[in-house]
JSON list of C-alpha atoms and ligand atoms in Angstrom, two decimals:
[
{"chain": "A", "resi": 1, "resn": "MET", "atom": "CA", "xyz": [104.51, 75.20, 99.42]},
{"chain": "A", "resi": 2, "resn": "LYS", "atom": "CA", "xyz": [103.44, 73.64, 102.58]},
{"chain": "A", "resi": 3, "resn": "LYS", "atom": "CA", "xyz": [105.22, 69.80, 101.38]},
{"chain": "A", "resi": 4, "resn": "PHE", "atom": "CA", "xyz": [108.08, 72.12, 100.70]},
{"chain": "A", "resi": 5, "resn": "ALA", "atom": "CA", "xyz": [108.59, 73.98, 103.95]},
{"chain": "A", "resi": 6, "resn": "LEU", "atom": "CA", "xyz": [108.40, 71.58, 105.80]},
{"chain": "A", "resi": 7, "resn": "LEU", "atom": "CA", "xyz": [111.78, 70.39, 103.45]},
{"chain": "A", "resi": 8, "resn": "LEU", "atom": "CA", "xyz": [113.18, 73.27, 104.25]},
{"chain": "A", "resi": 9, "resn": "VAL", "atom": "CA", "xyz": [112.76, 73.83, 107.53]},
{"chain": "A", "resi": 10, "resn": "LEU", "atom": "CA", "xyz": [113.17, 69.72, 108.70]},
{"chain": "A", "resi": 11, "resn": "PRO", "atom": "CA", "xyz": [116.64, 70.29, 108.74]},
{"chain": "A", "resi": 12, "resn": "LEU", "atom": "CA", "xyz": [116.60, 73.20, 110.88]},
{"chain": "A", "resi": 13, "resn": "VAL", "atom": "CA", "xyz": [117.20, 71.85, 113.77]},
{"chain": "A", "resi": 14, "resn": "LEU", "atom": "CA", "xyz": [117.37, 72.15, 117.97]},
{"chain": "A", "resi": 15, "resn": "SER", "atom": "CA", "xyz": [120.07, 70.60, 119.30]},
{"chain": "A", "resi": 16, "resn": "LEU", "atom": "CA", "xyz": [120.02, 69.69, 123.40]},
{"chain": "A", "resi": 17, "resn": "VAL", "atom": "CA", "xyz": [121.67, 68.33, 125.98]},
{"chain": "A", "resi": 18, "resn": "THR", "atom": "CA", "xyz": [119.15, 66.86, 128.62]},
{"chain": "A", "resi": 19, "resn": "VAL", "atom": "CA", "xyz": [120.06, 65.93, 131.90]},
{"chain": "A", "resi": 20, "resn": "ALA", "atom": "CA", "xyz": [117.60, 64.01, 135.03]},
{"chain": "A", "resi": 21, "resn": "ALA", "atom": "CA", "xyz": [119.19, 64.66, 137.50]},
{"chain": "A", "resi": 22, "resn": "GLN", "atom": "CA", "xyz": [118.00, 62.18, 140.33]},
{"chain": "A", "resi": 23, "resn": "LYS", "atom": "CA", "xyz": [116.09, 63.26, 144.10]},
{"chain": "A", "resi": 24, "resn": "LYS", "atom": "CA", "xyz": [118.69, 63.97, 146.03]},
{"chain": "A", "resi": 25, "resn": "GLU", "atom": "CA", "xyz": [118.28, 60.62, 147.72]},
{"chain": "A", "resi": 26, "resn": "ASP", "atom": "CA", "xyz": [119.01, 58.35, 144.66]},
{"chain": "A", "resi": 27, "resn": "SER", "atom": "CA", "xyz": [122.20, 60.26, 144.00]},
{"chain": "A", "resi": 28, "resn": "ALA", "atom": "CA", "xyz": [124.04, 57.13, 145.17]},
{"chain": "A", "resi": 29, "resn": "ALA", "atom": "CA", "xyz": [123.02, 55.31, 142.44]},
{"chain": "A", "resi": 30, "resn": "THR", "atom": "CA", "xyz": [124.72, 57.40, 139.76]},
{"chain": "A", "resi": 31, "resn": "SER", "atom": "CA", "xyz": [125.64, 55.54, 136.99]},
{"chain": "A", "resi": 32, "resn": "GLU", "atom": "CA", "xyz": [130.24, 54.96, 137.44]},
{"chain": "A", "resi": 33, "resn": "GLN", "atom": "CA", "xyz": [130.36, 53.62, 133.73]},
{"chain": "A", "resi": 34, "resn": "HIS", "atom": "CA", "xyz": [132.41, 55.69, 131.50]},
{"chain": "A", "resi": 35, "resn": "VAL", "atom": "CA", "xyz": [132.06, 57.27, 128.83]},
{"chain": "A", "resi": 36, "resn": "ALA", "atom": "CA", "xyz": [133.50, 58.93, 125.37]},
{"chain": "A", "resi": 37, "resn": "LEU", "atom": "CA", "xyz": [131.30, 59.93, 122.69]},
{"chain": "A", "resi": 38, "resn": "ASN", "atom": "CA", "xyz": [132.11, 61.92, 119.44]},
{"chain": "A", "resi": 39, "resn": "PRO", "atom": "CA", "xyz": [128.93, 63.15, 117.50]},
{"chain": "A", "resi": 40, "resn": "ASP", "atom": "CA", "xyz": [128.84, 60.63, 114.85]},
{"chain": "A", "resi": 41, "resn": "ASP", "atom": "CA", "xyz": [128.93, 57.78, 117.91]},
{"chain": "A", "resi": 42, "resn": "LEU", "atom": "CA", "xyz": [125.04, 58.34, 118.98]},
{"chain": "A", "resi": 43, "resn": "LYS", "atom": "CA", "xyz": [122.51, 56.16, 118.08]},
{"chain": "A", "resi": 44, "resn": "TRP", "atom": "CA", "xyz": [119.71, 58.37, 117.03]},
{"chain": "A", "resi": 45, "resn": "GLY", "atom": "CA", "xyz": [116.12, 57.20, 117.06]},
{"chain": "A", "resi": 46, "resn": "ASP", "atom": "CA", "xyz": [112.55, 58.26, 117.72]},
{"chain": "A", "resi": 47, "resn": "VAL", "atom": "CA", "xyz": [111.74, 59.98, 120.96]},
{"chain": "A", "resi": 48, "resn": "PRO", "atom": "CA", "xyz": [109.89, 57.64, 123.42]},
{"chain": "A", "resi": 49, "resn": "PRO", "atom": "CA", "xyz": [105.72, 58.00, 123.34]},
{"chain": "A", "resi": 50, "resn": "GLY", "atom": "CA", "xyz": [105.83, 60.23, 126.46]},
{"chain": "A", "resi": 51, "resn": "LEU", "atom": "CA", "xyz": [106.90, 63.18, 123.70]},
{"chain": "A", "resi": 52, "resn": "PRO", "atom": "CA", "xyz": [105.12, 64.28, 120.25]},
{"chain": "A", "resi": 53, "resn": "PRO", "atom": "CA", "xyz": [106.68, 62.16, 117.79]},
{"chain": "A", "resi": 54, "resn": "GLY", "atom": "CA", "xyz": [109.00, 64.16, 115.26]},
{"chain": "A", "resi": 55, "resn": "ALA", "atom": "CA", "xyz": [111.92, 65.06, 117.36]},
{"chain": "A", "resi": 56, "resn": "LYS", "atom": "CA", "xyz": [114.95, 61.99, 117.72]},
{"chain": "A", "resi": 57, "resn": "MET", "atom": "CA", "xyz": [116.44, 61.07, 120.39]},
{"chain": "A", "resi": 58, "resn": "ALA", "atom": "CA", "xyz": [120.28, 59.96, 121.78]},
{"chain": "A", "resi": 59, "resn": "VAL", "atom": "CA", "xyz": [121.22, 58.41, 124.75]},
{"chain": "A", "resi": 60, "resn": "LEU", "atom": "CA", "xyz": [124.78, 59.59, 125.51]},
{"chain": "A", "resi": 61, "resn": "SER", "atom": "CA", "xyz": [125.20, 58.11, 128.80]},
{"chain": "A", "resi": 62, "resn": "GLY", "atom": "CA", "xyz": [122.69, 55.64, 132.01]},
{"chain": "A", "resi": 63, "resn": "ASP", "atom": "CA", "xyz": [118.78, 55.01, 131.06]},
{"chain": "A", "resi": 64, "resn": "PRO", "atom": "CA", "xyz": [116.11, 57.08, 131.21]},
{"chain": "A", "resi": 65, "resn": "THR", "atom": "CA", "xyz": [114.15, 54.24, 131.85]},
{"chain": "A", "resi": 66, "resn": "LYS", "atom": "CA", "xyz": [115.92, 53.05, 135.02]},
{"chain": "A", "resi": 67, "resn": "LYS", "atom": "CA", "xyz": [116.60, 55.44, 138.37]},
{"chain": "A", "resi": 68, "resn": "GLY", "atom": "CA", "xyz": [119.78, 56.83, 137.89]},
{"chain": "A", "resi": 69, "resn": "LEU", "atom": "CA", "xyz": [121.58, 59.82, 135.88]},
{"chain": "A", "resi": 70, "resn": "PHE", "atom": "CA", "xyz": [120.99, 59.67, 132.80]},
{"chain": "A", "resi": 71, "resn": "THR", "atom": "CA", "xyz": [122.14, 62.32, 129.95]},
{"chain": "A", "resi": 72, "resn": "VAL", "atom": "CA", "xyz": [120.08, 62.51, 126.46]},
{"chain": "A", "resi": 73, "resn": "ARG", "atom": "CA", "xyz": [120.67, 64.58, 123.12]},
{"chain": "A", "resi": 74, "resn": "MET", "atom": "CA", "xyz": [117.38, 65.76, 121.51]},
{"chain": "A", "resi": 75, "resn": "GLN", "atom": "CA", "xyz": [117.08, 66.77, 118.17]},
{"chain": "A", "resi": 76, "resn": "ALA", "atom": "CA", "xyz": [113.61, 68.71, 117.50]},
{"chain": "A", "resi": 77, "resn": "PRO", "atom": "CA", "xyz": [112.63, 70.20, 113.97]},
{"chain": "A", "resi": 78, "resn": "ALA", "atom": "CA", "xyz": [111.76, 73.52, 113.88]},
{"chain": "A", "resi": 79, "resn": "GLY", "atom": "CA", "xyz": [108.25, 74.29, 115.97]},
{"chain": "A", "resi": 80, "resn": "TYR", "atom": "CA", "xyz": [108.68, 71.64, 117.53]},
{"chain": "A", "resi": 81, "resn": "LYS", "atom": "CA", "xyz": [106.11, 71.62, 120.63]},
{"chain": "A", "resi": 82, "resn": "VAL", "atom": "CA", "xyz": [105.96, 70.05, 124.13]},
{"chain": "A", "resi": 83, "resn": "PRO", "atom": "CA", "xyz": [102.79, 70.27, 125.95]},
{"chain": "A", "resi": 84, "resn": "PRO", "atom": "CA", "xyz": [102.66, 71.30, 130.09]},
{"chain": "A", "resi": 85, "resn": "HIS", "atom": "CA", "xyz": [103.73, 67.86, 131.54]},
{"chain": "A", "resi": 86, "resn": "THR", "atom": "CA", "xyz": [106.82, 67.59, 135.04]},
{"chain": "A", "resi": 87, "resn": "HIS", "atom": "CA", "xyz": [108.59, 65.25, 135.67]},
{"chain": "A", "resi": 88, "resn": "GLN", "atom": "CA", "xyz": [109.96, 63.20, 138.80]},
{"chain": "A", "resi": 89, "resn": "THR", "atom": "CA", "xyz": [113.02, 64.37, 138.87]},
{"chain": "A", "resi": 90, "resn": "ALA", "atom": "CA", "xyz": [114.92, 67.82, 137.86]},
{"chain": "A", "resi": 91, "resn": "GLU", "atom": "CA", "xyz": [115.47, 68.13, 134.27]},
{"chain": "A", "resi": 92, "resn": "ASN", "atom": "CA", "xyz": [118.79, 70.09, 133.37]},
{"chain": "A", "resi": 93, "resn": "ILE", "atom": "CA", "xyz": [118.89, 71.85, 129.36]},
{"chain": "A", "resi": 94, "resn": "THR", "atom": "CA", "xyz": [122.29, 72.71, 127.62]},
{"chain": "A", "resi": 95, "resn": "VAL", "atom": "CA", "xyz": [120.99, 74.20, 124.14]},
{"chain": "A", "resi": 96, "resn": "ILE", "atom": "CA", "xyz": [123.27, 73.36, 121.69]},
{"chain": "A", "resi": 97, "resn": "SER", "atom": "CA", "xyz": [122.12, 74.41, 118.57]},
{"chain": "A", "resi": 98, "resn": "GLY", "atom": "CA", "xyz": [118.69, 75.89, 117.12]},
{"chain": "A", "resi": 99, "resn": "THR", "atom": "CA", "xyz": [116.43, 78.06, 119.95]},
{"chain": "A", "resi": 100, "resn": "PHE", "atom": "CA", "xyz": [114.47, 76.08, 122.02]},
{"chain": "A", "resi": 101, "resn": "ASN", "atom": "CA", "xyz": [111.93, 78.02, 124.39]},
{"chain": "A", "resi": 102, "resn": "ILE", "atom": "CA", "xyz": [110.88, 77.47, 128.18]},
{"chain": "A", "resi": 103, "resn": "GLY", "atom": "CA", "xyz": [107.66, 77.87, 129.55]},
{"chain": "A", "resi": 104, "resn": "MET", "atom": "CA", "xyz": [106.61, 77.59, 133.47]},
{"chain": "A", "resi": 105, "resn": "GLY", "atom": "CA", "xyz": [102.26, 76.65, 134.37]},
{"chain": "A", "resi": 106, "resn": "ASP", "atom": "CA", "xyz": [99.63, 74.08, 133.26]},
{"chain": "A", "resi": 107, "resn": "LYS", "atom": "CA", "xyz": [98.68, 76.75, 129.92]},
{"chain": "A", "resi": 108, "resn": "PHE", "atom": "CA", "xyz": [101.13, 76.05, 127.05]},
{"chain": "A", "resi": 109, "resn": "ASP", "atom": "CA", "xyz": [101.65, 80.04, 126.15]},
{"chain": "A", "resi": 110, "resn": "GLU", "atom": "CA", "xyz": [103.83, 81.12, 123.92]},
{"chain": "A", "resi": 111, "resn": "ALA", "atom": "CA", "xyz": [103.85, 85.09, 125.72]},
{"chain": "A", "resi": 112, "resn": "ALA", "atom": "CA", "xyz": [105.06, 83.87, 128.48]},
{"chain": "A", "resi": 113, "resn": "GLY", "atom": "CA", "xyz": [108.23, 81.89, 127.67]},
{"chain": "A", "resi": 114, "resn": "LYS", "atom": "CA", "xyz": [111.34, 82.31, 127.72]},
{"chain": "A", "resi": 115, "resn": "SER", "atom": "CA", "xyz": [113.93, 82.33, 124.37]},
{"chain": "A", "resi": 116, "resn": "LEU", "atom": "CA", "xyz": [117.44, 79.90, 125.14]},
{"chain": "A", "resi": 117, "resn": "GLU", "atom": "CA", "xyz": [119.82, 80.88, 122.48]},
{"chain": "A", "resi": 118, "resn": "VAL", "atom": "CA", "xyz": [122.66, 78.59, 121.60]},
{"chain": "A", "resi": 119, "resn": "GLY", "atom": "CA", "xyz": [124.87, 78.35, 124.79]},
{"chain": "A", "resi": 120, "resn": "GLY", "atom": "CA", "xyz": [121.25, 78.70, 126.91]},
{"chain": "A", "resi": 121, "resn": "PHE", "atom": "CA", "xyz": [120.51, 76.65, 129.32]},
{"chain": "A", "resi": 122, "resn": "VAL", "atom": "CA", "xyz": [118.03, 75.74, 132.05]},
{"chain": "A", "resi": 123, "resn": "VAL", "atom": "CA", "xyz": [116.83, 74.07, 135.18]},
{"chain": "A", "resi": 124, "resn": "LEU", "atom": "CA", "xyz": [113.68, 72.32, 135.59]},
{"chain": "A", "resi": 125, "resn": "PRO", "atom": "CA", "xyz": [112.89, 70.95, 139.43]},
{"chain": "A", "resi": 126, "resn": "ALA", "atom": "CA", "xyz": [111.40, 67.90, 140.58]},
{"chain": "A", "resi": 127, "resn": "GLY", "atom": "CA", "xyz": [107.22, 68.30, 140.14]},
{"chain": "A", "resi": 128, "resn": "MET", "atom": "CA", "xyz": [107.47, 72.11, 138.43]},
{"chain": "A", "resi": 129, "resn": "LYS", "atom": "CA", "xyz": [104.53, 72.03, 135.20]},
{"chain": "A", "resi": 130, "resn": "HIS", "atom": "CA", "xyz": [106.84, 73.09, 131.77]},
{"chain": "A", "resi": 131, "resn": "TYR", "atom": "CA", "xyz": [106.18, 73.58, 128.20]},
{"chain": "A", "resi": 132, "resn": "ALA", "atom": "CA", "xyz": [108.46, 73.96, 125.50]},
{"chain": "A", "resi": 133, "resn": "TRP", "atom": "CA", "xyz": [108.71, 74.68, 121.59]},
{"chain": "A", "resi": 134, "resn": "SER", "atom": "CA", "xyz": [111.34, 75.15, 118.96]},
{"chain": "A", "resi": 135, "resn": "THR", "atom": "CA", "xyz": [111.51, 77.64, 116.45]},
{"chain": "A", "resi": 136, "resn": "GLY", "atom": "CA", "xyz": [114.30, 77.70, 113.87]},
{"chain": "A", "resi": 137, "resn": "ASP", "atom": "CA", "xyz": [116.77, 80.73, 112.17]},
{"chain": "A", "resi": 138, "resn": "CYS", "atom": "CA", "xyz": [114.07, 81.08, 109.50]},
{"chain": "A", "resi": 139, "resn": "ASP", "atom": "CA", "xyz": [110.68, 80.19, 110.80]},
{"chain": "A", "resi": 140, "resn": "HIS", "atom": "CA", "xyz": [108.67, 79.64, 108.08]},
{"chain": "A", "resi": 141, "resn": "PRO", "atom": "CA", "xyz": [104.39, 80.40, 108.76]},
{"chain": "A", "resi": 142, "resn": "ASP", "atom": "CA", "xyz": [103.38, 77.35, 107.95]},
{"chain": "A", "resi": 143, "resn": "SER", "atom": "CA", "xyz": [106.82, 75.31, 110.00]},
{"chain": "A", "resi": 144, "resn": "ARG", "atom": "CA", "xyz": [104.82, 74.76, 113.23]},
{"chain": "A", "resi": 145, "resn": "GLN", "atom": "CA", "xyz": [102.05, 73.50, 111.07]},
{"chain": "A", "resi": 146, "resn": "GLY", "atom": "CA", "xyz": [104.16, 71.18, 108.95]},
{"chain": "A", "resi": 147, "resn": "THR", "atom": "CA", "xyz": [106.07, 69.55, 112.02]},
{"chain": "A", "resi": 148, "resn": "ILE", "atom": "CA", "xyz": [104.23, 69.16, 114.48]},
{"chain": "B", "resi": 201, "resn": "LIG", "atom": "CU1", "xyz": [110.41, 68.33, 130.58]}
]
């Protein structure tokens, strides 16, 4: 039964756009390349090792491994959890499908987080500890166990 629930949950993806803005002193090094992409142009891959497995990521512009502005899109299954962490740069997130939840602090506490729906937006300043998780429209009691 859990396996079946997992198959139902996986298509319920959370898509979000993350823009990591540079620190103010680095702003002159932003990309000046023209980028125009349709959803079919995106090259999806597994998230980097710093994130829990199970989500997918596509780079829209820039290079996340280098200094400078970059934009990535992330798809995570319902129940995906990102433990408390910080970034050296600010992080801007726009939710484009699903429900994304964000909380601030050292302790993962769903009761203290805020739920962001489609079109929701959050700015996380550099150095601010935060955590996140996704929920789906058809949340199943086993969905978190099956997708983390
Ligand atoms: Cu983050």
